[in-house]
Amino acid sequence: MNQFNLGKKIFFLYPPVDFSKAILRKLFEDGYEIYKLNNTEKLFPLLESYPDSVLFINSDYPYEDFDLQNFNDKTLHLGIFKDLQVYSFFREGVTYGDKIKDYISLDQSEQEILKSLKAILEDAEAHGKREHVRFGSYSETISQFSFECDGKSFTCDLHDISPKALSLSGEAELESCLLKELKNINLTVGAYQINVSGNLSQKRVIAGKELYIAEFDGTEYEEDLYNFIYTSLEKRMDEFIQTLN
């Protein structure tokens, strides 16, 4: 498994809309870090940045501005991509070179497709150590957010978030909120905003910094949280791709 057991980036090039909504979302909820790619312009530098990632190519897409055969036959054989794992998926036909390990036919049930994809991803050790995909890390500040505790309003830094919990810090006195309910937790990414609640469950000191962990209430907000995390990761990846040459 790759560094820090965080899992691998998994890219799907031009996935069909129905495929994205059903199958990719299920893989994401199962803890795989999934990204949809709807542009080939910066595919090469993107894969250079993540040379141990997993790439699935839609062989049915016309690729009018992209030489897929040359990409398969030459580009993928460069030394930098020795650890890149590439697969094809298709509905009507398939074009692939010897670098591409296998293919998945979309002309089968969703359950069968998921089973095939999970077998590939397990073999690729693409799942991270954690059960769920997270956005952010203890060492970064994603954004600021607000919440209420004991009738008081707080604004804190958000460090990372999963469908189960988030980590936060702030200059305000948060000790008094430990083991208490947090109401109206307002989280925003771009134009996407959600409002959830939870409990401040524990305090940790990491690299000399005080961090608090807030756990969300049951499964009530899971759908919103999955959407928030998926949207956040996708937005960050899009921004990163724009910086590539």
mmCIF file of C-alpha atoms in Angstrom:
data_model
loop_
_atom_site.group_PDB
_atom_site.id
_atom_site.type_symbol
_atom_site.label_atom_id
_atom_site.label_comp_id
_atom_site.label_asym_id
_atom_site.label_seq_id
_atom_site.Cartn_x
_atom_site.Cartn_y
_atom_site.Cartn_z
ATOM 1 C CA MET A 1 0.000 0.000 0.000
ATOM 2 C CA ASN A 2 1.290 3.470 -0.728
ATOM 3 C CA GLN A 3 2.799 6.027 1.662
ATOM 4 C CA PHE A 4 1.003 6.553 5.006
ATOM 5 C CA ASN A 5 -1.627 3.972 3.970
ATOM 6 C CA LEU A 6 -3.855 6.734 2.595
ATOM 7 C CA GLY A 7 -4.829 4.687 -0.427
ATOM 8 C CA LYS A 8 -4.426 5.512 -4.097
ATOM 9 C CA LYS A 9 -6.076 8.015 -6.380
ATOM 10 C CA ILE A 10 -8.515 6.257 -8.723
ATOM 11 C CA PHE A 11 -9.345 8.026 -11.984
ATOM 12 C CA PHE A 12 -12.199 7.222 -14.357
ATOM 13 C CA LEU A 13 -11.727 8.813 -17.774
ATOM 14 C CA TYR A 14 -15.044 9.887 -19.342
ATOM 15 C CA PRO A 15 -17.341 7.634 -17.294
ATOM 16 C CA PRO A 16 -20.963 7.464 -18.552
ATOM 17 C CA VAL A 17 -23.411 9.556 -16.510
ATOM 18 C CA ASP A 18 -25.374 6.606 -15.122
ATOM 19 C CA PHE A 19 -22.103 4.844 -14.276
ATOM 20 C CA SER A 20 -20.929 7.913 -12.340
ATOM 21 C CA LYS A 21 -24.122 8.322 -10.360
ATOM 22 C CA ALA A 22 -24.484 4.716 -9.257
ATOM 23 C CA ILE A 23 -21.241 2.764 -9.363
ATOM 24 C CA LEU A 24 -18.641 5.443 -8.669
ATOM 25 C CA ARG A 25 -20.660 6.831 -5.789
ATOM 26 C CA LYS A 26 -20.899 3.354 -4.235
ATOM 27 C CA LEU A 27 -17.133 2.874 -4.519
ATOM 28 C CA PHE A 28 -16.579 6.257 -2.885
ATOM 29 C CA GLU A 29 -18.904 5.388 -0.008
ATOM 30 C CA ASP A 30 -16.950 2.141 0.414
ATOM 31 C CA GLY A 31 -13.788 4.140 1.073
ATOM 32 C CA TYR A 32 -12.152 4.513 -2.361
ATOM 33 C CA GLU A 33 -10.882 7.931 -3.446
ATOM 34 C CA ILE A 34 -12.624 8.313 -6.805
ATOM 35 C CA TYR A 35 -12.223 11.075 -9.389
ATOM 36 C CA LYS A 36 -14.028 11.600 -12.689
ATOM 37 C CA LEU A 37 -11.961 12.990 -15.572
ATOM 38 C CA ASN A 38 -13.836 14.642 -18.419
ATOM 39 C CA ASN A 39 -10.824 16.127 -20.174
ATOM 40 C CA THR A 40 -7.645 14.586 -21.580
ATOM 41 C CA GLU A 41 -5.729 17.854 -22.022
ATOM 42 C CA LYS A 42 -3.727 17.469 -18.797
ATOM 43 C CA LEU A 43 -3.973 13.717 -18.379
ATOM 44 C CA PHE A 44 -0.224 13.140 -18.818
ATOM 45 C CA PRO A 45 0.957 15.638 -16.134
ATOM 46 C CA LEU A 46 -1.832 14.465 -13.825
ATOM 47 C CA LEU A 47 -0.660 10.857 -14.030
ATOM 48 C CA GLU A 48 2.936 12.053 -13.612
ATOM 49 C CA SER A 49 1.804 13.585 -10.312
ATOM 50 C CA TYR A 50 0.196 10.316 -9.198
ATOM 51 C CA PRO A 51 2.273 7.612 -10.939
ATOM 52 C CA ASP A 52 1.035 4.835 -8.630
ATOM 53 C CA SER A 53 -2.648 5.598 -9.194
ATOM 54 C CA VAL A 54 -5.296 3.462 -10.903
ATOM 55 C CA LEU A 55 -6.758 4.622 -14.234
ATOM 56 C CA PHE A 56 -9.915 3.308 -15.883
ATOM 57 C CA ILE A 57 -10.381 4.323 -19.529
ATOM 58 C CA ASN A 58 -13.777 4.442 -21.223
ATOM 59 C CA SER A 59 -13.007 2.730 -24.531
ATOM 60 C CA ASP A 60 -16.393 3.708 -25.985
ATOM 61 C CA TYR A 61 -15.716 7.440 -25.820
ATOM 62 C CA PRO A 62 -14.818 8.929 -29.277
ATOM 63 C CA TYR A 63 -11.674 10.843 -28.099
ATOM 64 C CA GLU A 64 -11.731 13.118 -31.143
ATOM 65 C CA ASP A 65 -8.960 15.351 -29.772
ATOM 66 C CA PHE A 66 -6.886 12.600 -28.163
ATOM 67 C CA ASP A 67 -4.863 9.750 -29.651
ATOM 68 C CA LEU A 68 -5.953 6.969 -27.324
ATOM 69 C CA GLN A 69 -4.069 4.281 -29.243
ATOM 70 C CA ASN A 70 -0.786 6.207 -29.005
ATOM 71 C CA PHE A 71 -1.452 6.831 -25.315
ATOM 72 C CA ASN A 72 -1.959 3.098 -24.787
ATOM 73 C CA ASP A 73 0.931 1.913 -26.969
ATOM 74 C CA LYS A 74 3.621 4.484 -26.109
ATOM 75 C CA THR A 75 2.865 6.886 -23.270
ATOM 76 C CA LEU A 76 1.812 4.239 -20.765
ATOM 77 C CA HIS A 77 5.060 2.334 -21.365
ATOM 78 C CA LEU A 78 7.261 5.178 -20.104
ATOM 79 C CA GLY A 79 9.323 4.258 -17.054
ATOM 80 C CA ILE A 80 7.572 6.774 -14.814
ATOM 81 C CA PHE A 81 4.346 4.797 -15.221
ATOM 82 C CA LYS A 82 5.723 1.411 -14.207
ATOM 83 C CA ASP A 83 3.476 1.406 -11.105
ATOM 84 C CA LEU A 84 0.440 2.913 -12.800
ATOM 85 C CA GLN A 85 -2.360 0.376 -13.160
ATOM 86 C CA VAL A 86 -4.630 0.858 -16.173
ATOM 87 C CA TYR A 87 -7.901 -0.816 -17.062
ATOM 88 C CA SER A 88 -10.563 -0.328 -19.688
ATOM 89 C CA PHE A 89 -14.337 -0.333 -19.422
ATOM 90 C CA PHE A 90 -16.750 -0.390 -22.346
ATOM 91 C CA ARG A 91 -20.256 -1.125 -23.498
ATOM 92 C CA GLU A 92 -19.957 -1.799 -27.222
ATOM 93 C CA GLY A 93 -16.297 -2.212 -28.082
ATOM 94 C CA VAL A 94 -12.809 -2.036 -26.641
ATOM 95 C CA THR A 95 -9.432 -0.652 -27.684
ATOM 96 C CA TYR A 96 -6.496 -1.407 -25.443
ATOM 97 C CA GLY A 97 -2.785 -2.121 -25.498
ATOM 98 C CA ASP A 98 -0.699 -4.569 -23.515
ATOM 99 C CA LYS A 99 -0.154 -2.048 -20.698
ATOM 100 C CA ILE A 100 -3.865 -2.235 -19.922
ATOM 101 C CA LYS A 101 -4.306 -5.186 -17.605
ATOM 102 C CA ASP A 102 -7.935 -6.049 -18.093
ATOM 103 C CA TYR A 103 -11.303 -4.658 -19.095
ATOM 104 C CA ILE A 104 -14.779 -4.502 -17.638
ATOM 105 C CA SER A 105 -17.879 -4.871 -19.766
ATOM 106 C CA LEU A 106 -20.691 -2.495 -18.801
ATOM 107 C CA ASP A 107 -23.155 -4.871 -20.424
ATOM 108 C CA GLN A 108 -23.839 -6.618 -17.121
ATOM 109 C CA SER A 109 -25.603 -5.889 -13.849
ATOM 110 C CA GLU A 110 -24.493 -3.114 -11.520
ATOM 111 C CA GLN A 111 -23.721 -5.724 -8.880
ATOM 112 C CA GLU A 112 -21.430 -7.640 -11.246
ATOM 113 C CA ILE A 113 -19.646 -4.456 -12.331
ATOM 114 C CA LEU A 114 -19.074 -3.445 -8.712
ATOM 115 C CA LYS A 115 -17.752 -6.897 -7.883
ATOM 116 C CA SER A 116 -15.258 -6.729 -10.771
ATOM 117 C CA LEU A 117 -14.149 -3.201 -9.860
ATOM 118 C CA LYS A 118 -13.665 -4.055 -6.196
ATOM 119 C CA ALA A 119 -11.596 -7.118 -7.082
ATOM 120 C CA ILE A 120 -9.327 -4.920 -9.216
ATOM 121 C CA LEU A 121 -9.026 -2.220 -6.561
ATOM 122 C CA GLU A 122 -8.321 -4.721 -3.792
ATOM 123 C CA ASP A 123 -5.590 -6.263 -5.931
ATOM 124 C CA ALA A 124 -4.181 -2.762 -6.522
ATOM 125 C CA GLU A 125 -4.238 -2.056 -2.752
ATOM 126 C CA ALA A 126 -6.121 1.130 -3.574
ATOM 127 C CA HIS A 127 -8.071 1.341 -0.310
ATOM 128 C CA GLY A 128 -6.484 3.380 2.443
ATOM 129 C CA LYS A 129 -6.043 2.327 6.062
ATOM 130 C CA ARG A 130 -9.104 4.303 7.135
ATOM 131 C CA GLU A 131 -12.610 3.012 6.601
ATOM 132 C CA HIS A 132 -13.843 6.207 4.922
ATOM 133 C CA VAL A 133 -12.325 8.722 2.538
ATOM 134 C CA ARG A 134 -11.472 11.974 4.284
ATOM 135 C CA PHE A 135 -11.014 15.502 3.058
ATOM 136 C CA GLY A 136 -8.101 17.403 4.580
ATOM 137 C CA SER A 137 -5.593 16.434 7.278
ATOM 138 C CA TYR A 138 -4.571 17.402 10.786
ATOM 139 C CA SER A 139 -1.720 19.510 9.401
ATOM 140 C CA GLU A 140 -3.824 21.772 7.166
ATOM 141 C CA THR A 141 -6.708 24.177 7.586
ATOM 142 C CA ILE A 142 -9.470 23.579 5.052
ATOM 143 C CA SER A 143 -11.681 26.489 6.022
ATOM 144 C CA GLN A 144 -13.395 28.126 8.944
ATOM 145 C CA PHE A 145 -16.827 27.084 10.136
ATOM 146 C CA SER A 146 -19.276 28.003 12.855
ATOM 147 C CA PHE A 147 -21.390 26.137 15.395
ATOM 148 C CA GLU A 148 -23.260 26.652 18.660
ATOM 149 C CA CYS A 149 -22.573 25.098 22.076
ATOM 150 C CA ASP A 150 -24.317 25.915 25.341
ATOM 151 C CA GLY A 151 -26.016 28.860 23.666
ATOM 152 C CA LYS A 152 -22.702 30.401 22.543
ATOM 153 C CA SER A 153 -21.465 30.809 18.968
ATOM 154 C CA PHE A 154 -17.990 29.621 17.959
ATOM 155 C CA THR A 155 -15.919 30.023 14.799
ATOM 156 C CA CYS A 156 -13.114 27.484 14.391
ATOM 157 C CA ASP A 157 -10.675 26.045 11.864
ATOM 158 C CA LEU A 158 -11.679 22.838 10.086
ATOM 159 C CA HIS A 159 -8.762 20.457 9.525
ATOM 160 C CA ASP A 160 -10.237 17.240 8.170
ATOM 161 C CA ILE A 161 -13.623 15.630 7.800
ATOM 162 C CA SER A 162 -15.044 12.147 7.239
ATOM 163 C CA PRO A 163 -18.689 10.984 7.172
ATOM 164 C CA LYS A 164 -18.295 10.159 10.881
ATOM 165 C CA ALA A 165 -16.312 13.039 12.400
ATOM 166 C CA LEU A 166 -14.220 16.165 11.876
ATOM 167 C CA SER A 167 -11.192 17.707 13.578
ATOM 168 C CA LEU A 168 -11.108 21.367 14.556
ATOM 169 C CA SER A 169 -9.115 23.927 16.465
ATOM 170 C CA GLY A 170 -9.563 27.530 17.495
ATOM 171 C CA GLU A 171 -8.424 30.304 19.773
ATOM 172 C CA ALA A 172 -11.738 30.220 21.648
ATOM 173 C CA GLU A 173 -12.044 28.167 24.829
ATOM 174 C CA LEU A 174 -13.397 24.845 23.543
ATOM 175 C CA GLU A 175 -12.664 22.801 26.665
ATOM 176 C CA SER A 176 -16.055 23.767 28.097
ATOM 177 C CA CYS A 177 -17.772 22.092 25.125
ATOM 178 C CA LEU A 178 -16.145 18.682 25.600
ATOM 179 C CA LEU A 179 -18.725 15.868 25.647
ATOM 180 C CA LYS A 180 -21.461 18.375 24.822
ATOM 181 C CA GLU A 181 -23.706 18.792 21.797
ATOM 182 C CA LEU A 182 -22.667 21.054 18.927
ATOM 183 C CA LYS A 183 -25.622 22.525 17.080
ATOM 184 C CA ASN A 184 -25.863 24.239 13.693
ATOM 185 C CA ILE A 185 -22.463 23.117 12.417
ATOM 186 C CA ASN A 186 -22.287 25.083 9.163
ATOM 187 C CA LEU A 187 -19.888 23.631 6.581
ATOM 188 C CA THR A 188 -19.265 25.217 3.176
ATOM 189 C CA VAL A 189 -17.291 24.261 0.076
ATOM 190 C CA GLY A 190 -17.741 26.562 -2.908
ATOM 191 C CA ALA A 191 -21.491 27.061 -3.293
ATOM 192 C CA TYR A 192 -22.247 23.813 -1.435
ATOM 193 C CA GLN A 193 -23.353 24.194 2.179
ATOM 194 C CA ILE A 194 -24.674 21.773 4.795
ATOM 195 C CA ASN A 195 -25.875 22.144 8.370
ATOM 196 C CA VAL A 196 -25.328 19.222 10.774
ATOM 197 C CA SER A 197 -24.994 18.534 14.493
ATOM 198 C CA GLY A 198 -22.785 16.365 16.681
ATOM 199 C CA ASN A 199 -20.804 16.105 19.902
ATOM 200 C CA LEU A 200 -17.333 17.312 20.851
ATOM 201 C CA SER A 201 -15.996 13.919 21.870
ATOM 202 C CA GLN A 202 -12.284 14.351 22.608
ATOM 203 C CA LYS A 203 -9.188 16.518 22.621
ATOM 204 C CA ARG A 204 -5.837 15.548 21.163
ATOM 205 C CA VAL A 205 -2.415 17.160 21.016
ATOM 206 C CA ILE A 206 -0.682 16.499 17.693
ATOM 207 C CA ALA A 207 2.703 18.061 16.909
ATOM 208 C CA GLY A 208 2.186 20.449 19.803
ATOM 209 C CA LYS A 209 -1.181 21.645 18.516
ATOM 210 C CA GLU A 210 -4.485 21.189 20.357
ATOM 211 C CA LEU A 211 -7.122 19.567 18.177
ATOM 212 C CA TYR A 212 -10.676 18.596 19.038
ATOM 213 C CA ILE A 213 -12.747 15.832 17.481
ATOM 214 C CA ALA A 214 -16.451 16.311 16.813
ATOM 215 C CA GLU A 215 -18.481 13.198 16.008
ATOM 216 C CA PHE A 216 -21.668 13.514 13.969
ATOM 217 C CA ASP A 217 -25.028 12.256 15.208
ATOM 218 C CA GLY A 218 -25.623 8.717 13.943
ATOM 219 C CA THR A 219 -26.334 8.280 10.254
ATOM 220 C CA GLU A 220 -28.787 11.166 9.962
ATOM 221 C CA TYR A 221 -26.369 13.358 8.022
ATOM 222 C CA GLU A 222 -24.351 10.702 6.175
ATOM 223 C CA GLU A 223 -25.746 11.493 2.722
ATOM 224 C CA ASP A 224 -25.034 15.214 3.105
ATOM 225 C CA LEU A 225 -21.556 14.507 4.482
ATOM 226 C CA TYR A 226 -20.664 12.128 1.666
ATOM 227 C CA ASN A 227 -21.801 14.796 -0.809
ATOM 228 C CA PHE A 228 -19.784 17.445 0.996
ATOM 229 C CA ILE A 229 -16.590 15.380 1.051
ATOM 230 C CA TYR A 230 -16.976 14.183 -2.542
ATOM 231 C CA THR A 231 -17.612 17.747 -3.755
ATOM 232 C CA SER A 232 -14.662 19.072 -1.726
ATOM 233 C CA LEU A 233 -12.214 16.481 -3.090
ATOM 234 C CA GLU A 234 -13.447 16.986 -6.645
ATOM 235 C CA LYS A 235 -13.098 20.771 -6.341
ATOM 236 C CA ARG A 236 -9.570 20.474 -4.970
ATOM 237 C CA MET A 237 -8.551 18.053 -7.731
ATOM 238 C CA ASP A 238 -10.012 20.344 -10.411
ATOM 239 C CA GLU A 239 -8.043 23.260 -8.972
ATOM 240 C CA PHE A 240 -4.868 21.156 -8.923
ATOM 241 C CA ILE A 241 -5.353 20.047 -12.528
ATOM 242 C CA GLN A 242 -5.658 23.684 -13.591
ATOM 243 C CA THR A 243 -2.155 24.363 -12.219
ATOM 244 C CA LEU A 244 -0.542 21.599 -14.309
ATOM 245 C CA ASN A 245 1.470 22.346 -17.438
#
